XYZ file of C-alpha atoms in Angstrom:
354
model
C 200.035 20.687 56.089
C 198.981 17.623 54.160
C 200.485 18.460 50.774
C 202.857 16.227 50.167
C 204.283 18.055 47.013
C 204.742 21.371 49.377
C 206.278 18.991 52.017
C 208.383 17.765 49.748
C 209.847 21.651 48.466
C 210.324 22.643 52.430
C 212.156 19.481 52.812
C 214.454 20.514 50.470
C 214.617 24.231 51.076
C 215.230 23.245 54.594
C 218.330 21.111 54.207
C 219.548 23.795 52.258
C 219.505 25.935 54.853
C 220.836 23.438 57.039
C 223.780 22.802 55.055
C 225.190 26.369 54.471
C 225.148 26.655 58.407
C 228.137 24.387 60.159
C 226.852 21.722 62.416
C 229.459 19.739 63.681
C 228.985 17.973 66.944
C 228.806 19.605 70.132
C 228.503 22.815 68.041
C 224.876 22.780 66.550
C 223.142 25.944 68.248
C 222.886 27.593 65.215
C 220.882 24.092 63.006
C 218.744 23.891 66.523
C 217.756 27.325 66.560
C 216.787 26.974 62.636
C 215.067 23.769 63.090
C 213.188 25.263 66.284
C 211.951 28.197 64.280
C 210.161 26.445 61.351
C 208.498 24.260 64.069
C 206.962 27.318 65.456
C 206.109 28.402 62.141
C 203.940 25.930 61.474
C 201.889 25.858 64.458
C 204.134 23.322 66.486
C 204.684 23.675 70.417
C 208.709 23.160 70.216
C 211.032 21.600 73.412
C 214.284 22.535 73.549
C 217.613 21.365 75.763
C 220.800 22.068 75.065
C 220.972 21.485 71.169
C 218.092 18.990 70.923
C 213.996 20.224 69.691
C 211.638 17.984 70.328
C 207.260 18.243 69.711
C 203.969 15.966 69.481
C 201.073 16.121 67.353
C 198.853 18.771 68.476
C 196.243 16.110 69.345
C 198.261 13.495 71.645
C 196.541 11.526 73.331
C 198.325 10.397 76.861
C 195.767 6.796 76.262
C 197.485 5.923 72.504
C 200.986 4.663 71.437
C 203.311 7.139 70.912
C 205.461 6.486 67.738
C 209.045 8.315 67.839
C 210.626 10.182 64.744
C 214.313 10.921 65.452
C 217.052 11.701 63.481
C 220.349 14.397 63.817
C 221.316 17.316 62.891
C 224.925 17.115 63.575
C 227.785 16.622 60.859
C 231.537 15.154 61.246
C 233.888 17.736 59.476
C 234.738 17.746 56.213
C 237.112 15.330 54.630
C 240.623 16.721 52.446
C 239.065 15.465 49.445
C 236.609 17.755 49.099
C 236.626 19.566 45.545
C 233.312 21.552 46.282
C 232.297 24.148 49.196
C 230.831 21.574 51.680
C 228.390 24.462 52.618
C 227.191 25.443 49.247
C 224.048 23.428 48.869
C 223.870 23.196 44.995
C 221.286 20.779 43.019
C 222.892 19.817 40.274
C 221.826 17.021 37.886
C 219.231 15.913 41.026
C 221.554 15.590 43.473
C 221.647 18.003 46.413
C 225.190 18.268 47.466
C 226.601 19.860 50.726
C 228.037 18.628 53.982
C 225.335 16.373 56.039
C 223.156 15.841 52.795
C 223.117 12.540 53.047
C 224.089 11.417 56.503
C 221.210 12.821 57.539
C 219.893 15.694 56.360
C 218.067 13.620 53.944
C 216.792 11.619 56.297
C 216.188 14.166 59.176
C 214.176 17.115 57.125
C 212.076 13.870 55.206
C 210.870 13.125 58.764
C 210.162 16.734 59.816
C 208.258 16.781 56.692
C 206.194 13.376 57.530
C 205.581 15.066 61.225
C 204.036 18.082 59.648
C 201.918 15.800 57.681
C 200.414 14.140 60.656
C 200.615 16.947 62.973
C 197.124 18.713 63.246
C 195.384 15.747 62.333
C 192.813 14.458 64.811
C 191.695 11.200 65.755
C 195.433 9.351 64.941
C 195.392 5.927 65.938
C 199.245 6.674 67.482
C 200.711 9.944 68.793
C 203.939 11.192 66.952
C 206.746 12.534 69.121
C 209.142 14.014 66.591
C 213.360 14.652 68.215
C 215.895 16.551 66.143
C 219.460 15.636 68.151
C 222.599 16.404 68.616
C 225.687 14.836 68.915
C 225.181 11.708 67.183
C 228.155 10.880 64.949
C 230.324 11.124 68.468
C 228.045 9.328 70.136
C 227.895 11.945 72.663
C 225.804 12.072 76.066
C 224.110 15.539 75.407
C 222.177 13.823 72.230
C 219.216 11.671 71.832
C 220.130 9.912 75.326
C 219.687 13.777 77.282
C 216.364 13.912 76.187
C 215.003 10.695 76.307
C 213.326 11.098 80.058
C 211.841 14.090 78.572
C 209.977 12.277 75.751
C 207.834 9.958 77.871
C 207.004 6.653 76.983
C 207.251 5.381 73.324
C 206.326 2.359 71.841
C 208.482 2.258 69.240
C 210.445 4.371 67.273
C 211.898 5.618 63.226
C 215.636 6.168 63.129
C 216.434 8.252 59.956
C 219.909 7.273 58.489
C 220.789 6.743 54.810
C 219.715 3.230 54.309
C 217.988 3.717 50.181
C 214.875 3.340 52.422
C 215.289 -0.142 53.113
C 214.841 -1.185 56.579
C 217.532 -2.347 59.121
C 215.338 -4.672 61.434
C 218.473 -4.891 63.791
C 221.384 -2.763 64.158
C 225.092 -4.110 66.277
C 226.311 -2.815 69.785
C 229.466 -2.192 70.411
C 231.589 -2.245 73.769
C 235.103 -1.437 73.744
C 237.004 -3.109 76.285
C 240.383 -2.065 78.206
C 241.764 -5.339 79.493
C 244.804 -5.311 82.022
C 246.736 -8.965 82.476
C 248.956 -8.790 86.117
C 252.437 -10.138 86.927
C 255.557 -9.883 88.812
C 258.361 -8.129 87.254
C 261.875 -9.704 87.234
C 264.786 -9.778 85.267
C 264.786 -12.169 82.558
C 267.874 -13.600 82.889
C 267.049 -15.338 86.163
C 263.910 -17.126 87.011
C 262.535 -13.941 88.612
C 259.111 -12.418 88.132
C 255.713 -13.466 86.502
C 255.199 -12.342 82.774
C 252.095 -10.622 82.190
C 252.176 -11.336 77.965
C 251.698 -15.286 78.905
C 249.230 -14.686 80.960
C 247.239 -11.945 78.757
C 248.305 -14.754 75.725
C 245.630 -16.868 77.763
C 242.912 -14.522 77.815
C 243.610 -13.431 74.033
C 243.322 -16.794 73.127
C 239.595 -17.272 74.607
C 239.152 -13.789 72.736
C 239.971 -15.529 69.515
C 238.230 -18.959 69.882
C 235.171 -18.374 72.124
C 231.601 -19.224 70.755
C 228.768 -17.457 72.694
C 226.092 -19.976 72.396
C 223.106 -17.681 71.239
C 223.212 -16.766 67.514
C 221.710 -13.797 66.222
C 218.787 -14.669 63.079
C 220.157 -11.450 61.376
C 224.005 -11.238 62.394
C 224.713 -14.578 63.292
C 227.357 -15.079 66.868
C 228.398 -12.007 68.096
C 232.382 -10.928 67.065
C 234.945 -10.451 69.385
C 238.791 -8.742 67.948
C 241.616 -7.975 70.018
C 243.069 -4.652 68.355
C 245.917 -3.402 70.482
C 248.374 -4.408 72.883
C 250.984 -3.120 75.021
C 253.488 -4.757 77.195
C 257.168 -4.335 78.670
C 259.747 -1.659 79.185
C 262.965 -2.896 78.195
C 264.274 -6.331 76.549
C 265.578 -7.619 80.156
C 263.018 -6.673 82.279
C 259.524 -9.490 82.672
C 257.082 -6.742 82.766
C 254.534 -6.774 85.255
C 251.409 -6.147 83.321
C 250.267 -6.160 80.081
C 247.326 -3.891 78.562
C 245.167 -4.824 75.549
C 242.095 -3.549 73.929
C 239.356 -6.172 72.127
C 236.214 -4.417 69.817
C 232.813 -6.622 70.731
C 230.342 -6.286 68.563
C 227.231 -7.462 70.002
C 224.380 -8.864 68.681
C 220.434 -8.801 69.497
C 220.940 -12.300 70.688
C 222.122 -10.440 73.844
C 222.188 -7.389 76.331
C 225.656 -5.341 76.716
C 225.503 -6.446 80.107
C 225.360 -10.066 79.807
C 227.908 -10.213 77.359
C 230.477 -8.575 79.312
C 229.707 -10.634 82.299
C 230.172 -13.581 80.115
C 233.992 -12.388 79.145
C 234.361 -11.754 83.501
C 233.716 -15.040 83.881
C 235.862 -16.687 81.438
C 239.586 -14.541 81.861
C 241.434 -13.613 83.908
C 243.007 -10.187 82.952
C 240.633 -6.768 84.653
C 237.832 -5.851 82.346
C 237.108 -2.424 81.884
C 234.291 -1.729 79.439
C 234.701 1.829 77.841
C 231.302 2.238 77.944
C 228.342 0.116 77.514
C 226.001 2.696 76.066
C 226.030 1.544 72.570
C 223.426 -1.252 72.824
C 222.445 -4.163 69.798
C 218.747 -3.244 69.105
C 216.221 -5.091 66.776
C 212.525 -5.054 66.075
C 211.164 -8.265 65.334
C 209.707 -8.889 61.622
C 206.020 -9.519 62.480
C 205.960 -5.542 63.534
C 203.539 -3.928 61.570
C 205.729 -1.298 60.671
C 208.294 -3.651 59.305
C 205.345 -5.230 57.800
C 203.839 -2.499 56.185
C 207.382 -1.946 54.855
C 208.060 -4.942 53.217
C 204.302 -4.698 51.494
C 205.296 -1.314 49.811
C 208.603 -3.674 48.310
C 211.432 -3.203 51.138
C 213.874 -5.184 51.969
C 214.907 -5.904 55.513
C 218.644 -6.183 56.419
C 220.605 -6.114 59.733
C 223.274 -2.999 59.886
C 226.743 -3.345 61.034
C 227.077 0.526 61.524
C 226.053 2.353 64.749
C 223.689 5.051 65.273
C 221.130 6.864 67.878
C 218.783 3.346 67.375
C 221.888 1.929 70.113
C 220.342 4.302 72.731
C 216.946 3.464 72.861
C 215.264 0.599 74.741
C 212.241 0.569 72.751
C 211.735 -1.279 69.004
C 213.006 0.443 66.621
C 213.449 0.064 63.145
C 216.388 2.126 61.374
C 214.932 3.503 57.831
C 215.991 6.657 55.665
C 216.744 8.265 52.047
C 219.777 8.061 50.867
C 222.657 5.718 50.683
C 225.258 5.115 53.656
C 227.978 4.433 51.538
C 228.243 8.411 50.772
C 228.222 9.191 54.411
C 231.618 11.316 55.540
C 232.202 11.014 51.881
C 234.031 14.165 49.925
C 231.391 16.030 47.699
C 228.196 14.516 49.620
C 225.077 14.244 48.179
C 221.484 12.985 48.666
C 219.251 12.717 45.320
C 216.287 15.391 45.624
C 214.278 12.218 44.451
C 215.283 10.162 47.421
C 214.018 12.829 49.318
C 210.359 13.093 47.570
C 210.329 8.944 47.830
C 211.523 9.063 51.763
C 208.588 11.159 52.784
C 206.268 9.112 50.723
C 207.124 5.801 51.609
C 207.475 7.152 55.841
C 203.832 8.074 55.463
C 202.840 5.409 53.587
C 204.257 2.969 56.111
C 202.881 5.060 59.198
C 198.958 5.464 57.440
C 199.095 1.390 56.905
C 199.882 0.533 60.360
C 196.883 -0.800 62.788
């Protein structure tokens, strides 16, 4: 299907569909199973685990690049403030409103669109490989990060989230940290015991003050917050520990891994990371996607807010109708227009890369 005008209507008549059927994460059988079935419709060989379809073009070619169109399916629940059934998918005055319009149904039925547009062409200069996920506004292990062996390699990839179809050349990391300071307990009206809150004051300190010396070009130096402590029992007792947790936001100046062995070197306290999943990611502006971006009049911009782009190792350039600042919003909506410009401007990019 190479109409972009009929693209454009199943776009829209699919996120309809998507939004009268609850999504939330971990529970989005019912949004794969639609998803799955228009795919086969249309002539597409469908993958399927757990809650996640995936497909190529019907011509890949094992000896080309493989170019990866992902977005999710998946919704948080909605907010008290709604005033309108989050499932009733209503256009009114061009905006389609409904629970996951924008964050990113929008974004995710605009790139099932652009797949069908390249799918039974022959002779592509890249392969498309297109993944529907799950679980991405938990950041959950059963999303884009399950299937990823399955997809083979890539060589770079299209993450659709509401950005007004600019492009985010660079997106943070985040590690949360669980940080435990040791030391003697005592009583505290004799010189008894070692208190844990001077020595965790120590490592809080560096927390505060350090300077890791690589700077990001988008984000500048990578932040560092201490956001909760806990110490002590009782006013006469030196308690023995004390527990605190610091938010890192990392930058593409650096890997998850080298930051935290950074912070090991320089305190004292245990380091636990919660996870180190959520990685920085960039794609550097010479790529000719970003390129053939900013010819069509984008603007490139590094984004504070996590998504699926932290779980891939490949370049990837975050891009997608819509606007972020109505994501988990109450009465969410995309513009039908942002959805007609999204597929445009996706195939536009992907037809003036070399």
């Amino acid at each position: 299907m190479t109409d972009t005008n009929n693209l454009f209507q199943l776009a829209v008549t699919l996120l309809q569909q998507l939004i009268s059927i609850p999504s939330f994460s971990k529970e989005e059988d019912r949004t794969a199973d639609l998803i799955d079935q228009l795919l086969q419709q249309h002539g597409v060989t469908t993958h399927r685990k757990l809650n996640n379809i995936w497909a190529w073009n019907r011509y890949f070619d094992p000896a080309k690049p493989t170019i990866l169109l992902n977005s999710h399916h998946d919704t948080v629940k909605p907010n008290s403030g709604y005033t309108r059934d989050p499932y009733d998918a209503k256009i009114e005055d061009g905006k389609l409103f409904g629970l996951g319009s924008n964050d990113a149904g929008g974004c995710l039925v605009s790139l099932i669109a652009v797949f069908l547009y390249f799918h039974d062409r022959e002779n592509l200069k890249y392969n498309f490989c297109l993944a529907t996920t799950a679980e991405e506004e938990i950041s959950g292990v059963n999303g884009l990060e399950l299937i990823i062996p399955e997809l083979g390699k890539l060589d770079f990839g299209i993450v659709g989230e509401p950005t007004l179809m600019q492009l985010a050349i660079a997106e943070r990391g985040l590690m949360v940290l669980d940080c435990t300071a040791h030391g003697r307990a005592g009583h505290a009206a004799r010189e008894e015991g070692e208190n844990a809150i001077y020595k965790a004051l120590t490592d809080i300190e560096w927390f505060r003050s350090f300077k890791f010396p690589n700077e990001s070009e988008v984000f500048g130096p990578i932040k560092m917050s201490v956001t909760i402590i806990n110490a002590g029992s009782q006013h006469n007792v030196v308690p023995a520990s004390c527990v605190f947790t610091v938010d890192v936001r990392v930058t593409d100046a650096y890997r998850n891994e080298e930051v935290l062995e950074i912070i090991r070197q320089h305190v004292s306290c245990d380091v636990v990371p919660r996870s180190i999943r959520l990685k920085p990611s960039s794609i550097p502006k010479e790529h000719p996607i970003v390129q053939a971006g900013i010819a069509l009049g984008r603007t490139t911009y590094g984004s504070p807010t996590t998504s699926d782009q932290s779980l891939l190792d490949i370049p990837s350039i975050k891009v997608g109708p819509g606007d972020s600042a109505r994501s988990h919003t109450a009465d969410e909506f995309v513009y039908v227009e942002e959805i007609r410009e999204g597929i445009e401007l996706y195939i536009k990019m992907l037809e003036s890369i070399n």
